[in-house]
Amino acid sequence: MSELLLRNALNNIIKKFTKKTQKGKVIVISGPSGSGKTTLCRELLKRNKNLVFSVSYTTRPKKNKEIDGKDYYFVSDDKFFKMVEKGEFIEWAKVHNYYYATPKMPLIKAINSGKDILLDIDVQGGKNIKKLFPDGIFIFVLPPSLKVLKERIISRRRDNSKEISLRLKNILKEVKYIKFYDYLVINDDLERTLEILNSIIISDKYRLKGEFL
Ligand code: ADP
Ligand code: 5GP
């Protein structure tokens, strides 16, 4: 092979790869209630300035410390379904008796501007997003044990006992979706878990998935 052909071949690969890495990634974090998704997302956002959070819409009532527009957009069923009709959501699902949805525009804007976007969504949402963004990073989070999970949910002091029971009951359905995820992380020590998540996000940028070459 002549030097020119070789140089062109290398340049093409580097150009194609650079273009691919210029786009932001969709990062999905799912797992049972109390497994630590909110905490992990918050900490990741503090440490990685190329990350943005996808603020979901929900019909569930706002709880103690939550901020409308930051944690969620809290909306009525009526407003939620008007937005569904207008096609403003990229996915939506009923979770623990309320509706939740990911708005389309912030996600498109983030990835086009090279930012990675973090989605704390349930397993139905994760499965649907994977169909749309097979190149995304899909992470499932579990607690170290059921005992620790219960302790964490109770100490969070956010949900009443009826809500906690429903959330615990739904775990068995949720873990059946692990097969749709790329990574499984056990959230035992917080710092260690954050280190693992950060490594996953960095290394996934360099991962070749068949279609590239
Ligand atoms: P989720 O968003 O998955 O429902 P949260 O992030 O609200 O879960 O976490 C549930 C509770 O567990 C919170 O009180 C949080 O501070 C605590 N928590 C999360 N991760 C850890 C950890 N690695 N070690 C100890 N406590 C944790
Ligand atoms: P919570 O009420 O504890 O904040 O969230 C309940 C569940 O809804 C969690 O599993 C959370 O990941 C999920 N969830 C939050 N936002 C969305 C969303 O936009 N879409 C979907 N499908 N699930 C969401």
Short mmCIF file of C-alpha atoms and ligand atoms in Angstrom, two decimals:
data_model
loop_
_atom_site.label_atom_id
_atom_site.label_comp_id
_atom_site.label_asym_id
_atom_site.label_seq_id
_atom_site.Cartn_x
_atom_site.Cartn_y
_atom_site.Cartn_z
CA MET A 1 0.00 0.00 0.00
CA SER A 2 1.40 3.43 -0.92
CA GLU A 3 2.10 6.00 1.78
CA LEU A 4 -0.71 8.21 0.40
CA LEU A 5 -3.28 5.44 0.65
CA LEU A 6 -2.14 4.62 4.15
CA ARG A 7 -2.29 8.28 5.24
CA ASN A 8 -5.80 8.66 3.78
CA ALA A 9 -7.01 5.49 5.45
CA LEU A 10 -5.74 6.67 8.85
CA ASN A 11 -7.12 10.19 8.36
CA ASN A 12 -10.54 8.80 7.48
CA ILE A 13 -10.70 6.68 10.60
CA ILE A 14 -9.57 9.55 12.84
CA LYS A 15 -12.03 11.98 11.20
CA LYS A 16 -14.95 9.58 11.52
CA PHE A 17 -14.08 8.80 15.14
CA THR A 18 -13.62 12.49 16.04
CA LYS A 19 -17.03 13.30 14.51
CA LYS A 20 -18.64 10.49 16.46
CA THR A 21 -17.12 11.60 19.76
CA GLN A 22 -18.17 15.22 19.21
CA LYS A 23 -21.80 14.23 19.80
CA GLY A 24 -23.02 13.92 23.35
CA LYS A 25 -24.14 10.58 24.76
CA VAL A 26 -27.40 9.56 26.35
CA ILE A 27 -26.69 8.00 29.75
CA VAL A 28 -29.53 6.10 31.40
CA ILE A 29 -29.50 5.22 35.10
CA SER A 30 -32.22 2.89 36.35
CA GLY A 31 -32.74 0.81 39.45
CA PRO A 32 -35.12 0.21 42.34
CA SER A 33 -36.38 3.09 44.42
CA GLY A 34 -33.78 3.89 47.08
CA SER A 35 -30.89 2.31 45.16
CA GLY A 36 -29.27 5.76 45.00
CA LYS A 37 -30.02 7.08 41.49
CA THR A 38 -30.80 10.66 42.58
CA THR A 39 -27.72 10.84 44.82
CA LEU A 40 -25.44 9.38 42.17
CA CYS A 41 -26.76 11.67 39.42
CA ARG A 42 -26.34 14.73 41.65
CA GLU A 43 -22.74 13.85 42.49
CA LEU A 44 -21.85 12.97 38.89
CA LEU A 45 -23.19 16.33 37.73
CA LYS A 46 -20.99 18.15 40.27
CA ARG A 47 -17.89 16.31 39.12
CA ASN A 48 -18.35 16.17 35.36
CA LYS A 49 -18.97 19.52 33.71
CA ASN A 50 -19.75 17.92 30.36
CA LEU A 51 -22.86 16.32 31.86
CA VAL A 52 -26.37 17.76 31.98
CA PHE A 53 -29.41 16.31 33.73
CA SER A 54 -32.64 15.52 31.92
CA VAL A 55 -35.37 17.03 34.11
CA SER A 56 -38.43 14.81 33.73
CA TYR A 57 -42.10 15.73 33.86
CA THR A 58 -44.22 13.94 36.45
CA THR A 59 -47.78 13.87 37.73
CA ARG A 60 -46.62 12.75 41.18
CA PRO A 61 -46.96 15.39 43.92
CA LYS A 62 -43.87 17.32 44.90
CA LYS A 63 -42.17 16.06 48.10
CA ASN A 64 -40.39 17.95 50.90
CA LYS A 65 -37.12 19.28 49.53
CA GLU A 66 -37.84 18.86 45.82
CA ILE A 67 -37.66 21.91 43.56
CA ASP A 68 -40.01 22.33 40.60
CA GLY A 69 -37.96 22.71 37.41
CA LYS A 70 -34.83 21.24 39.01
CA ASP A 71 -35.79 17.80 40.33
CA TYR A 72 -38.88 17.45 38.14
CA TYR A 73 -41.48 19.56 36.38
CA PHE A 74 -44.52 18.76 38.50
CA VAL A 75 -47.63 18.89 36.30
CA SER A 76 -51.30 17.86 36.32
CA ASP A 77 -52.53 14.77 34.43
CA ASP A 78 -54.24 17.15 32.02
CA LYS A 79 -51.07 19.06 31.15
CA PHE A 80 -49.08 15.80 30.98
CA PHE A 81 -51.39 14.23 28.40
CA LYS A 82 -51.60 17.44 26.36
CA MET A 83 -47.81 17.27 26.10
CA VAL A 84 -48.02 13.58 25.14
CA GLU A 85 -50.46 14.49 22.34
CA LYS A 86 -48.16 17.25 21.09
CA GLY A 87 -45.25 14.78 20.90
CA GLU A 88 -43.15 16.71 23.41
CA PHE A 89 -41.84 13.59 25.14
CA ILE A 90 -39.27 11.15 23.83
CA GLU A 91 -40.64 8.49 26.19
CA TRP A 92 -43.20 8.28 28.99
CA ALA A 93 -44.36 5.60 31.41
CA LYS A 94 -46.55 4.91 34.42
CA VAL A 95 -44.32 4.18 37.43
CA HIS A 96 -45.52 3.45 40.99
CA ASN A 97 -49.02 4.78 40.06
CA TYR A 98 -47.91 8.13 38.55
CA TYR A 99 -46.80 9.26 35.11
CA TYR A 100 -43.24 10.26 34.26
CA ALA A 101 -41.75 11.49 30.97
CA THR A 102 -38.52 12.65 29.37
CA PRO A 103 -38.88 15.87 27.36
CA LYS A 104 -37.54 15.62 23.81
CA MET A 105 -35.99 19.04 23.13
CA PRO A 106 -33.45 19.31 25.99
CA LEU A 107 -32.13 15.86 25.09
CA ILE A 108 -31.68 16.66 21.40
CA LYS A 109 -30.10 20.02 22.24
CA ALA A 110 -27.64 18.45 24.68
CA ILE A 111 -26.36 15.74 22.39
CA ASN A 112 -26.08 18.09 19.40
CA SER A 113 -23.98 20.49 21.48
CA GLY A 114 -21.65 17.70 22.59
CA LYS A 115 -22.95 17.40 26.15
CA ASP A 116 -23.72 14.02 27.69
CA ILE A 117 -27.22 13.87 29.13
CA LEU A 118 -28.07 11.89 32.23
CA LEU A 119 -31.52 10.28 32.49
CA ASP A 120 -32.73 8.93 35.84
CA ILE A 121 -35.64 6.91 34.46
CA ASP A 122 -37.40 3.63 35.14
CA VAL A 123 -36.84 0.35 33.31
CA GLN A 124 -39.69 0.85 30.80
CA GLY A 125 -38.14 4.19 29.84
CA GLY A 126 -34.67 2.63 29.69
CA LYS A 127 -35.87 -0.05 27.29
CA ASN A 128 -37.60 2.53 25.06
CA ILE A 129 -34.61 4.89 25.02
CA LYS A 130 -32.35 1.98 24.04
CA LYS A 131 -34.43 1.44 20.90
CA LEU A 132 -33.94 5.11 19.96
CA PHE A 133 -30.31 5.47 21.13
CA PRO A 134 -28.65 2.04 20.94
CA ASP A 135 -25.31 3.84 21.25
CA GLY A 136 -26.22 5.22 24.69
CA ILE A 137 -24.84 4.04 28.02
CA PHE A 138 -27.33 1.98 30.03
CA ILE A 139 -26.51 1.49 33.69
CA PHE A 140 -28.54 -0.46 36.24
CA VAL A 141 -27.95 0.34 39.93
CA LEU A 142 -28.66 -2.06 42.79
CA PRO A 143 -28.25 -1.63 46.57
CA PRO A 144 -25.85 -4.00 48.37
CA SER A 145 -28.83 -5.81 49.99
CA LEU A 146 -32.58 -5.56 50.61
CA LYS A 147 -31.86 -4.70 54.25
CA VAL A 148 -29.68 -1.72 53.27
CA LEU A 149 -32.23 -0.65 50.67
CA LYS A 150 -35.03 -0.59 53.27
CA GLU A 151 -32.84 1.34 55.71
CA ARG A 152 -32.00 3.91 53.04
CA ILE A 153 -35.61 4.35 51.91
CA ILE A 154 -36.77 4.82 55.51
CA SER A 155 -33.95 7.20 56.47
CA ARG A 156 -34.67 9.32 53.38
CA ARG A 157 -38.01 10.19 55.07
CA ARG A 158 -39.67 10.99 51.77
CA ASP A 159 -42.33 8.32 51.18
CA ASN A 160 -45.13 7.04 53.43
CA SER A 161 -45.38 3.36 54.35
CA LYS A 162 -47.92 2.60 51.60
CA GLU A 163 -45.66 4.16 48.97
CA ILE A 164 -42.63 2.31 50.35
CA SER A 165 -44.47 -1.05 50.13
CA LEU A 166 -45.45 -0.40 46.51
CA ARG A 167 -41.88 0.59 45.62
CA LEU A 168 -40.49 -2.55 47.28
CA LYS A 169 -43.12 -4.74 45.59
CA ASN A 170 -42.10 -3.39 42.18
CA ILE A 171 -38.43 -4.43 42.56
CA LEU A 172 -39.02 -7.95 41.25
CA LYS A 173 -40.56 -6.59 38.03
CA GLU A 174 -37.74 -4.08 37.64
CA VAL A 175 -34.82 -6.50 37.96
CA LYS A 176 -36.22 -8.53 35.03
CA TYR A 177 -35.11 -5.65 32.80
CA ILE A 178 -31.41 -5.89 33.78
CA LYS A 179 -30.82 -7.80 30.54
CA PHE A 180 -31.47 -4.61 28.53
CA TYR A 181 -28.66 -2.75 30.34
CA ASP A 182 -24.92 -2.57 29.53
CA TYR A 183 -23.60 -2.20 33.09
CA LEU A 184 -24.64 -3.32 36.57
CA VAL A 185 -23.30 -1.32 39.51
CA ILE A 186 -23.80 -2.15 43.19
CA ASN A 187 -24.07 1.11 45.12
CA ASP A 188 -22.37 0.15 48.37
CA ASP A 189 -19.68 2.73 49.16
CA LEU A 190 -20.74 6.01 47.53
CA GLU A 191 -17.26 7.23 46.54
CA ARG A 192 -16.35 3.88 45.00
CA THR A 193 -19.63 3.77 43.06
CA LEU A 194 -19.03 7.27 41.70
CA GLU A 195 -15.53 6.26 40.62
CA ILE A 196 -16.96 3.26 38.77
CA LEU A 197 -19.67 5.33 37.07
CA ASN A 198 -17.16 7.95 36.00
CA SER A 199 -14.89 5.28 34.52
CA ILE A 200 -17.81 3.76 32.63
CA ILE A 201 -18.75 7.14 31.15
CA ILE A 202 -15.17 7.91 30.10
CA SER A 203 -14.32 4.49 28.68
CA ASP A 204 -17.60 4.16 26.78
CA LYS A 205 -16.55 7.15 24.64
CA TYR A 206 -13.74 5.01 23.23
CA ARG A 207 -15.77 1.85 22.79
CA LEU A 208 -16.07 0.56 19.23
CA LYS A 209 -19.41 -1.00 18.52
CA GLY A 210 -19.22 -2.99 15.26
CA GLU A 211 -20.85 -0.29 13.11
CA PHE A 212 -17.93 2.16 13.35
CA LEU A 213 -15.39 0.62 10.95
P1 ADP B 1 -33.28 6.76 44.40
O1 ADP B 1 -33.16 8.06 43.66
O2 ADP B 1 -32.70 5.60 43.63
O3 ADP B 1 -34.68 6.47 44.87
P2 ADP B 1 -31.75 8.12 46.50
O4 ADP B 1 -30.61 8.72 45.76
O5 ADP B 1 -32.86 9.03 46.95
O6 ADP B 1 -32.37 6.86 45.71
O7 ADP B 1 -31.13 7.37 47.75
C1 ADP B 1 -31.93 6.84 48.80
C2 ADP B 1 -31.28 7.16 50.13
O8 ADP B 1 -30.05 6.46 50.25
C3 ADP B 1 -30.93 8.64 50.27
O9 ADP B 1 -31.21 9.03 51.62
C4 ADP B 1 -29.42 8.71 50.00
O10 ADP B 1 -28.79 9.76 50.71
C5 ADP B 1 -28.95 7.35 50.48
N1 ADP B 1 -27.79 6.81 49.72
C6 ADP B 1 -27.65 6.74 48.39
N2 ADP B 1 -26.47 6.14 48.06
C7 ADP B 1 -25.88 5.80 49.22
C8 ADP B 1 -24.64 5.14 49.56
N3 ADP B 1 -23.80 4.69 48.63
N4 ADP B 1 -24.35 4.97 50.85
C9 ADP B 1 -25.21 5.41 51.82
N5 ADP B 1 -26.39 6.03 51.58
C10 ADP B 1 -26.73 6.23 50.30
P1 5GP B 2 -39.34 9.02 42.13
O1 5GP B 2 -40.81 9.23 42.32
O2 5GP B 2 -38.73 8.14 43.19
O3 5GP B 2 -38.57 10.29 41.92
O4 5GP B 2 -39.17 8.21 40.76
C1 5GP B 2 -39.87 7.02 40.57
C2 5GP B 2 -39.35 6.30 39.36
O5 5GP B 2 -39.65 7.05 38.18
C3 5GP B 2 -37.83 6.10 39.36
O6 5GP B 2 -37.58 4.77 38.91
C4 5GP B 2 -37.34 7.08 38.34
O7 5GP B 2 -36.15 6.64 37.72
C5 5GP B 2 -38.50 7.06 37.35
N1 5GP B 2 -38.54 8.21 36.45
C6 5GP B 2 -38.20 9.50 36.72
N2 5GP B 2 -38.33 10.26 35.62
C7 5GP B 2 -38.73 9.43 34.62
C8 5GP B 2 -39.00 9.63 33.23
O8 5GP B 2 -38.90 10.71 32.67
N3 5GP B 2 -39.41 8.54 32.53
C9 5GP B 2 -39.53 7.30 33.09
N4 5GP B 2 -39.90 6.29 32.31
N5 5GP B 2 -39.27 7.09 34.39
C10 5GP B 2 -38.88 8.15 35.15
#
